[in-house]
mmCIF file of C-alpha atoms and ligand atoms in Angstrom:
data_model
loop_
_atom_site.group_PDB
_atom_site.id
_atom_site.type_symbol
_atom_site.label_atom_id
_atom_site.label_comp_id
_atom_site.label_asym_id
_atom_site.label_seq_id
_atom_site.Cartn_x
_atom_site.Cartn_y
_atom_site.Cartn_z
ATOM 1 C CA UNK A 997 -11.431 42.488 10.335
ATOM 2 C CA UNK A 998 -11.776 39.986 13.379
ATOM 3 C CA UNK A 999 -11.686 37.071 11.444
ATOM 4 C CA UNK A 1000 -8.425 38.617 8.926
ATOM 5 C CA UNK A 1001 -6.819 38.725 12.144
ATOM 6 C CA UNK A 1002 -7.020 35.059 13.461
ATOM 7 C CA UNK A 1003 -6.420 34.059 9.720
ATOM 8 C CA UNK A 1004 -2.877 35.837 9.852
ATOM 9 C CA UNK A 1005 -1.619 32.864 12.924
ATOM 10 C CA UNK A 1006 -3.223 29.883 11.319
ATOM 11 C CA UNK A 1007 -1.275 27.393 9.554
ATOM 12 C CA UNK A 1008 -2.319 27.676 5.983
ATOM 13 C CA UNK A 1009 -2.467 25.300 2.809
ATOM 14 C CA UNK A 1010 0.937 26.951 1.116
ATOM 15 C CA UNK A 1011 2.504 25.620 4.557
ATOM 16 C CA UNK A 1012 1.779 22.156 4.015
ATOM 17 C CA UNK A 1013 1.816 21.777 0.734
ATOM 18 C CA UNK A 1014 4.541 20.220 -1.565
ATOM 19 C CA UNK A 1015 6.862 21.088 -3.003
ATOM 20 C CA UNK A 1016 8.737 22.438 0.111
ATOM 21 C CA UNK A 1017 11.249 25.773 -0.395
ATOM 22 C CA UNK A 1018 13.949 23.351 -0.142
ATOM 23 C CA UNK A 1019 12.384 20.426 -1.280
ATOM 24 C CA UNK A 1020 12.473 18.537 -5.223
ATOM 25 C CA UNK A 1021 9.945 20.570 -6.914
ATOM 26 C CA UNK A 1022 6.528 19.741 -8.478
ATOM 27 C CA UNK A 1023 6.267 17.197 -10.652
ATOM 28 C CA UNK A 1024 4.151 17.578 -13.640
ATOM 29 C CA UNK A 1025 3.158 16.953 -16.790
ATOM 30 C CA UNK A 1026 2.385 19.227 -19.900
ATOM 31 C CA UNK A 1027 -0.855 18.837 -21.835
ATOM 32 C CA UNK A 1028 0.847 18.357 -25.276
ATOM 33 C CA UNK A 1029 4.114 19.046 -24.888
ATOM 34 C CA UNK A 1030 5.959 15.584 -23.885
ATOM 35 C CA UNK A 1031 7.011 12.795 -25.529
ATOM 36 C CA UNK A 1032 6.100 9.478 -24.752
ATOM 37 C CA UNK A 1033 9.972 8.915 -23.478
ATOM 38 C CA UNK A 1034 9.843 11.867 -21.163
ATOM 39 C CA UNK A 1035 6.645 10.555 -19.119
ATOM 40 C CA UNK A 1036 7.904 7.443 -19.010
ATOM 41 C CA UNK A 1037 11.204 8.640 -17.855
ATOM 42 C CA UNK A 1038 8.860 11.227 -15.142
ATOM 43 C CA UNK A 1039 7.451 7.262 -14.193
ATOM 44 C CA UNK A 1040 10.234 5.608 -13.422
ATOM 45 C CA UNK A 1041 12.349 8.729 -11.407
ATOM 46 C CA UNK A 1042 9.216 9.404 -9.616
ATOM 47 C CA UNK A 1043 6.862 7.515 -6.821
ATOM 48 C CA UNK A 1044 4.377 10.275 -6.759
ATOM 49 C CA UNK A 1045 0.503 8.741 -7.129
ATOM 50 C CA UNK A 1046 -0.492 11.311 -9.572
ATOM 51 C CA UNK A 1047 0.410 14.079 -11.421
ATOM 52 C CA UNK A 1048 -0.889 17.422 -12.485
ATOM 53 C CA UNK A 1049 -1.351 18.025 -15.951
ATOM 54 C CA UNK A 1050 -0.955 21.932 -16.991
ATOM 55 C CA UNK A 1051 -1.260 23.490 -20.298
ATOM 56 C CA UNK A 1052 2.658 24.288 -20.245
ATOM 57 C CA UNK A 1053 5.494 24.081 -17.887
ATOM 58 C CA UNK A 1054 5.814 27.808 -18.475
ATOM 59 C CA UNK A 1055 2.745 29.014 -17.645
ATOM 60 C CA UNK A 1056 1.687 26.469 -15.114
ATOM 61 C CA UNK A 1057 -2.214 26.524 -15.880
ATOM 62 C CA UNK A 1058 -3.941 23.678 -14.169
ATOM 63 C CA UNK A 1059 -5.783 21.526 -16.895
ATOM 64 C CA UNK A 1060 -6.425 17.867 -15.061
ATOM 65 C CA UNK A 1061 -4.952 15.416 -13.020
ATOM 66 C CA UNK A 1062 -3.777 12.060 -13.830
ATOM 67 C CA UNK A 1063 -3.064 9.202 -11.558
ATOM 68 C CA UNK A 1064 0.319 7.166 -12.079
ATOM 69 C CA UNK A 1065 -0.860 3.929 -12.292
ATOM 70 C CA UNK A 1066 -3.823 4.869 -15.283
ATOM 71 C CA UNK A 1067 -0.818 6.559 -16.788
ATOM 72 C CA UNK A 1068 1.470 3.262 -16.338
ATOM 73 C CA UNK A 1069 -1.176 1.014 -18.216
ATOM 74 C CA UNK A 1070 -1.850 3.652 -20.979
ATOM 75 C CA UNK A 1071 1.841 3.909 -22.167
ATOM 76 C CA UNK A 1072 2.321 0.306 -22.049
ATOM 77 C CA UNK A 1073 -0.898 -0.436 -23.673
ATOM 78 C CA UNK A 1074 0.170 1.966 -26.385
ATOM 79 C CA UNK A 1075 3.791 0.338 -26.605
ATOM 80 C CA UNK A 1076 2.410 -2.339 -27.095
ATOM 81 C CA UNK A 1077 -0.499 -2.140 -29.458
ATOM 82 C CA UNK A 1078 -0.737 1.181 -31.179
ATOM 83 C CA UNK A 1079 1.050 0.929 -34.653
ATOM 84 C CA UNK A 1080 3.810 3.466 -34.921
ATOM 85 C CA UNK A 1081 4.016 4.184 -31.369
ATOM 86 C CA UNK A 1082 7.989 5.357 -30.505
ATOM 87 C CA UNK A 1083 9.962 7.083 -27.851
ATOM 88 C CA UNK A 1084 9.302 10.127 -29.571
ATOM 89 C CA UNK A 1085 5.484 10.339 -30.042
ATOM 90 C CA UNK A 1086 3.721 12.695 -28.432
ATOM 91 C CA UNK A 1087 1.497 12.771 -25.686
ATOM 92 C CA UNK A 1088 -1.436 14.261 -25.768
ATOM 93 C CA UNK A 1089 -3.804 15.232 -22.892
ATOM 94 C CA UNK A 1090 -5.997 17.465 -25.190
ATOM 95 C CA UNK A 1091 -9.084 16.421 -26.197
ATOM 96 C CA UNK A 1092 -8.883 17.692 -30.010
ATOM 97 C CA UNK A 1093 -5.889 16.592 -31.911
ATOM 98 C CA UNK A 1094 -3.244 19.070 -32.892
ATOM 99 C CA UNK A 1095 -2.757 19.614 -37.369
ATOM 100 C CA UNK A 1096 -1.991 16.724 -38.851
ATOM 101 C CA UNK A 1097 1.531 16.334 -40.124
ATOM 102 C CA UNK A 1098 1.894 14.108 -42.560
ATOM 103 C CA UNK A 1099 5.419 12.720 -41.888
ATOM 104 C CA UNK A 1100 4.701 12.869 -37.942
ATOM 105 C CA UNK A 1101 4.626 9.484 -35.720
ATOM 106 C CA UNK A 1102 1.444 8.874 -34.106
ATOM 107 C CA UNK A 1103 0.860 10.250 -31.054
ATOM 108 C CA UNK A 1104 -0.811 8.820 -27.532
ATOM 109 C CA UNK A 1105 -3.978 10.113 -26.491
ATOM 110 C CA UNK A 1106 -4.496 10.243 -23.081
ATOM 111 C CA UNK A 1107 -7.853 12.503 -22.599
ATOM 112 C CA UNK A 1108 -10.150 9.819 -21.409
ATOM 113 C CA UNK A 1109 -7.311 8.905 -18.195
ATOM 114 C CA UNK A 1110 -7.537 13.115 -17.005
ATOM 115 C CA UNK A 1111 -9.690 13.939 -13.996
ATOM 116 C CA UNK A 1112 -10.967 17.436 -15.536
ATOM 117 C CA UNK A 1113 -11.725 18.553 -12.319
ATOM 118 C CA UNK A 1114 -9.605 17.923 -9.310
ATOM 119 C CA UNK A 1115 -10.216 19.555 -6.180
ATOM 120 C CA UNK A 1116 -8.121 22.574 -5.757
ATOM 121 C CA UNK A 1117 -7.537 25.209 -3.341
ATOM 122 C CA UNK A 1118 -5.951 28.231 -3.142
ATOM 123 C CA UNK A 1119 -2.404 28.855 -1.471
ATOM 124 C CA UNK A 1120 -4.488 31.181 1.517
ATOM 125 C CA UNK A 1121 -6.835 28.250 2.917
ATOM 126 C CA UNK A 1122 -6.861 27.979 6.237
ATOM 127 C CA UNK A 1123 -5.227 24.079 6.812
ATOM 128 C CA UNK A 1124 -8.451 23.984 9.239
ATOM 129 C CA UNK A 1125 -10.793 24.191 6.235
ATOM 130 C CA UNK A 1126 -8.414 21.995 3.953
ATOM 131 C CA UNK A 1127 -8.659 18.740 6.460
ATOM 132 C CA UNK A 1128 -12.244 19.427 6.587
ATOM 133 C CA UNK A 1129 -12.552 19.138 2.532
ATOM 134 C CA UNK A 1130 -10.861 15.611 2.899
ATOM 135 C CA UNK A 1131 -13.132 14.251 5.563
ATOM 136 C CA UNK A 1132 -16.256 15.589 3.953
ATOM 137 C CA UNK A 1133 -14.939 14.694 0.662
ATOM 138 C CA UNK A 1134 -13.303 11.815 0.829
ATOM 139 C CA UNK A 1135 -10.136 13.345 -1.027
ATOM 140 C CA UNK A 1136 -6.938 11.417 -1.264
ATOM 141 C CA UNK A 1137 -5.218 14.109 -2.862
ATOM 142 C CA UNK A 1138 -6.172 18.366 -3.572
ATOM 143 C CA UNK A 1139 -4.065 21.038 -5.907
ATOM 144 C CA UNK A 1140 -3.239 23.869 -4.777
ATOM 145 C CA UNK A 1141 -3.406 27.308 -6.845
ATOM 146 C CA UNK A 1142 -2.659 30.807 -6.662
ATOM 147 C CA UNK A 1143 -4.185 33.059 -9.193
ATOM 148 C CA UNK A 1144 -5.107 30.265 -11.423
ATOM 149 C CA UNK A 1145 -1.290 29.051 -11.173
ATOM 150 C CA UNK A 1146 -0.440 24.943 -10.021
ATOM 151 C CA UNK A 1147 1.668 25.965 -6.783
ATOM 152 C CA UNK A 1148 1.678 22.175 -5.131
ATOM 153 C CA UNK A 1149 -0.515 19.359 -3.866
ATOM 154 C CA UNK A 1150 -1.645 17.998 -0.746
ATOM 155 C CA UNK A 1151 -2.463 14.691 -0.240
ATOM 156 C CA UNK A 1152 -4.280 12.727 2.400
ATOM 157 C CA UNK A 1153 -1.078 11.548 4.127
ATOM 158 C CA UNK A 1154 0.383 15.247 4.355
ATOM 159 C CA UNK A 1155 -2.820 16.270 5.635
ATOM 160 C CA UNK A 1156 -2.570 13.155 8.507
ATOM 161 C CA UNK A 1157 1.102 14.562 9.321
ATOM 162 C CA UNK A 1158 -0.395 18.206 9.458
ATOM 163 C CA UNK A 1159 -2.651 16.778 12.175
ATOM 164 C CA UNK A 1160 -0.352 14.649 14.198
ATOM 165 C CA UNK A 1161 2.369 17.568 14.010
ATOM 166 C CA UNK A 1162 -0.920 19.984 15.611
ATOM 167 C CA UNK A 1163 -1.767 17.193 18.132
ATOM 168 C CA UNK A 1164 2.197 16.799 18.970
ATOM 169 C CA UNK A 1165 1.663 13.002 18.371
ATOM 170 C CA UNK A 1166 3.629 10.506 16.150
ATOM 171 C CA UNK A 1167 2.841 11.038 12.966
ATOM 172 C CA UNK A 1168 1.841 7.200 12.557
ATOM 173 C CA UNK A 1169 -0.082 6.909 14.808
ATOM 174 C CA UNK A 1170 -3.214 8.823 14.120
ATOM 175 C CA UNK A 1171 -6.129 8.013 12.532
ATOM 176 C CA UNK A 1172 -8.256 9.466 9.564
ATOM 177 C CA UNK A 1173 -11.852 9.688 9.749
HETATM 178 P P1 ADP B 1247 1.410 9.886 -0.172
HETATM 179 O O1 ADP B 1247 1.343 11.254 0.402
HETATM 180 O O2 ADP B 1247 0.212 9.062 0.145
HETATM 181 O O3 ADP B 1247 2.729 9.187 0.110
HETATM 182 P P2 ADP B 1247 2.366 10.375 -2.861
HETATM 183 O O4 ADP B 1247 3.339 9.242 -2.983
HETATM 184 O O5 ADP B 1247 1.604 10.731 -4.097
HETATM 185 O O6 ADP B 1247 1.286 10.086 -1.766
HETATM 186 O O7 ADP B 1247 3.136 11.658 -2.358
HETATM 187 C C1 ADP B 1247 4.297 11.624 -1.552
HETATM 188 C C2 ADP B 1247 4.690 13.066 -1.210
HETATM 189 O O8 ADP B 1247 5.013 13.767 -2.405
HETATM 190 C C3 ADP B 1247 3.571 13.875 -0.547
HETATM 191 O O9 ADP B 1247 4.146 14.704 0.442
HETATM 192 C C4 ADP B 1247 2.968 14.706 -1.671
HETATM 193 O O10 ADP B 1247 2.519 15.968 -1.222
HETATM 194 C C5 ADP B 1247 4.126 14.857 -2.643
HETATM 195 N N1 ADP B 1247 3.670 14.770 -4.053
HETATM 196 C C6 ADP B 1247 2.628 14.074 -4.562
HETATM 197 N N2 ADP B 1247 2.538 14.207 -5.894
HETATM 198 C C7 ADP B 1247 3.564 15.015 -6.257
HETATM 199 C C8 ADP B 1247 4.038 15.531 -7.519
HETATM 200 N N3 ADP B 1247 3.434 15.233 -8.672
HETATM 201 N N4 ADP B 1247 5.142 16.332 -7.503
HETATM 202 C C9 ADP B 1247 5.772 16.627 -6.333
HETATM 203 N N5 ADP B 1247 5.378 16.182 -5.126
HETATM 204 C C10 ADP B 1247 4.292 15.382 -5.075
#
């Protein structure tokens, strides 16, 4: 009951996380429901490092994460040389392929680029605990959920403001490690 009770004035991991109330929201991408025109379009109106992947926009069930650039060199590798590859093929996170239709363009597999496993935590994590998951780990960047749901991301540099804001110093001017 003690330890409820010092939870309930800590900062917590839905406080620093992005998207922000009034903020652009999250960013991400659909395991097999995008074409290969909507990432890129995601790419270029986006600076984001990574993205999460979720089985749909609707239901927002975290499947993977993808980092931009791996993204970047996919599409263009498949522009480039995968016959039949258009604006309108899919692309497809998944690792089996969806029923083959026989008039259908070919679509862009991107399984091998997902990170199956990103770190995640849930929305309720003490900030205290988050910060030390990136030192221990290493992380540059960790989901977080809330009942299995993709609520937002933290990276590395949020978590660095987070701490500067805490130690009333200039954001810039801290150090990680
Ligand atoms: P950094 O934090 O190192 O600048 P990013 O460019 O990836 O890394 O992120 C910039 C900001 O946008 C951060 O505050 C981060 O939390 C947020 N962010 C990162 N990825 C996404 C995303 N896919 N959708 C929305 N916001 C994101």
């Amino acid at each position: 009951l003690e330890a409820k009770e010092e939870f309930r004035h800590k900062t917590l991991a839905t406080d620093v996380m992005r998207p922000r109330p009034s903020g652009p929201p999250l960013s991400v991408l659909s395991q097999s429901g995008m074409t290969v025109e909507e990432v890129e379009r995601l790419i270029l109106d986006t600076t984001y490092s990574g993205f999460p992947v979720v089985i749909s926009h609707q239901s927002q069930r975290l499947v993977g994460f993808v980092l931009r650039r791996d993204l970047v060199i996919s599409l263009e590798n498949a522009r480039r040389h995968q016959e039949g590859v258009v604006s309108v093929s899919a692309v497809l996170f998944t690792e089996c392929d969806p029923p083959a239709s026989l008039n259908a363009v070919p679509a862009v597999k991107l399984h091998s680029i997902l990170d199956l496993s990103p770190f995640t935590v849930t929305d309720h994590t003490p900030m205290e605990i988050v910060v030390d998951i990136f030192r221990k780990l290493g992380l540059r960047q960790c989901l977080v959920t809330q009942n299995g749901r993709l609520l937002g991301i933290i990276t590395k540099k949020d978590v660095l403001k987070h701490m500067a804001q805490m130690a009333n110093r200039d954001p810039d001017s801290i150090l990680f490690n």
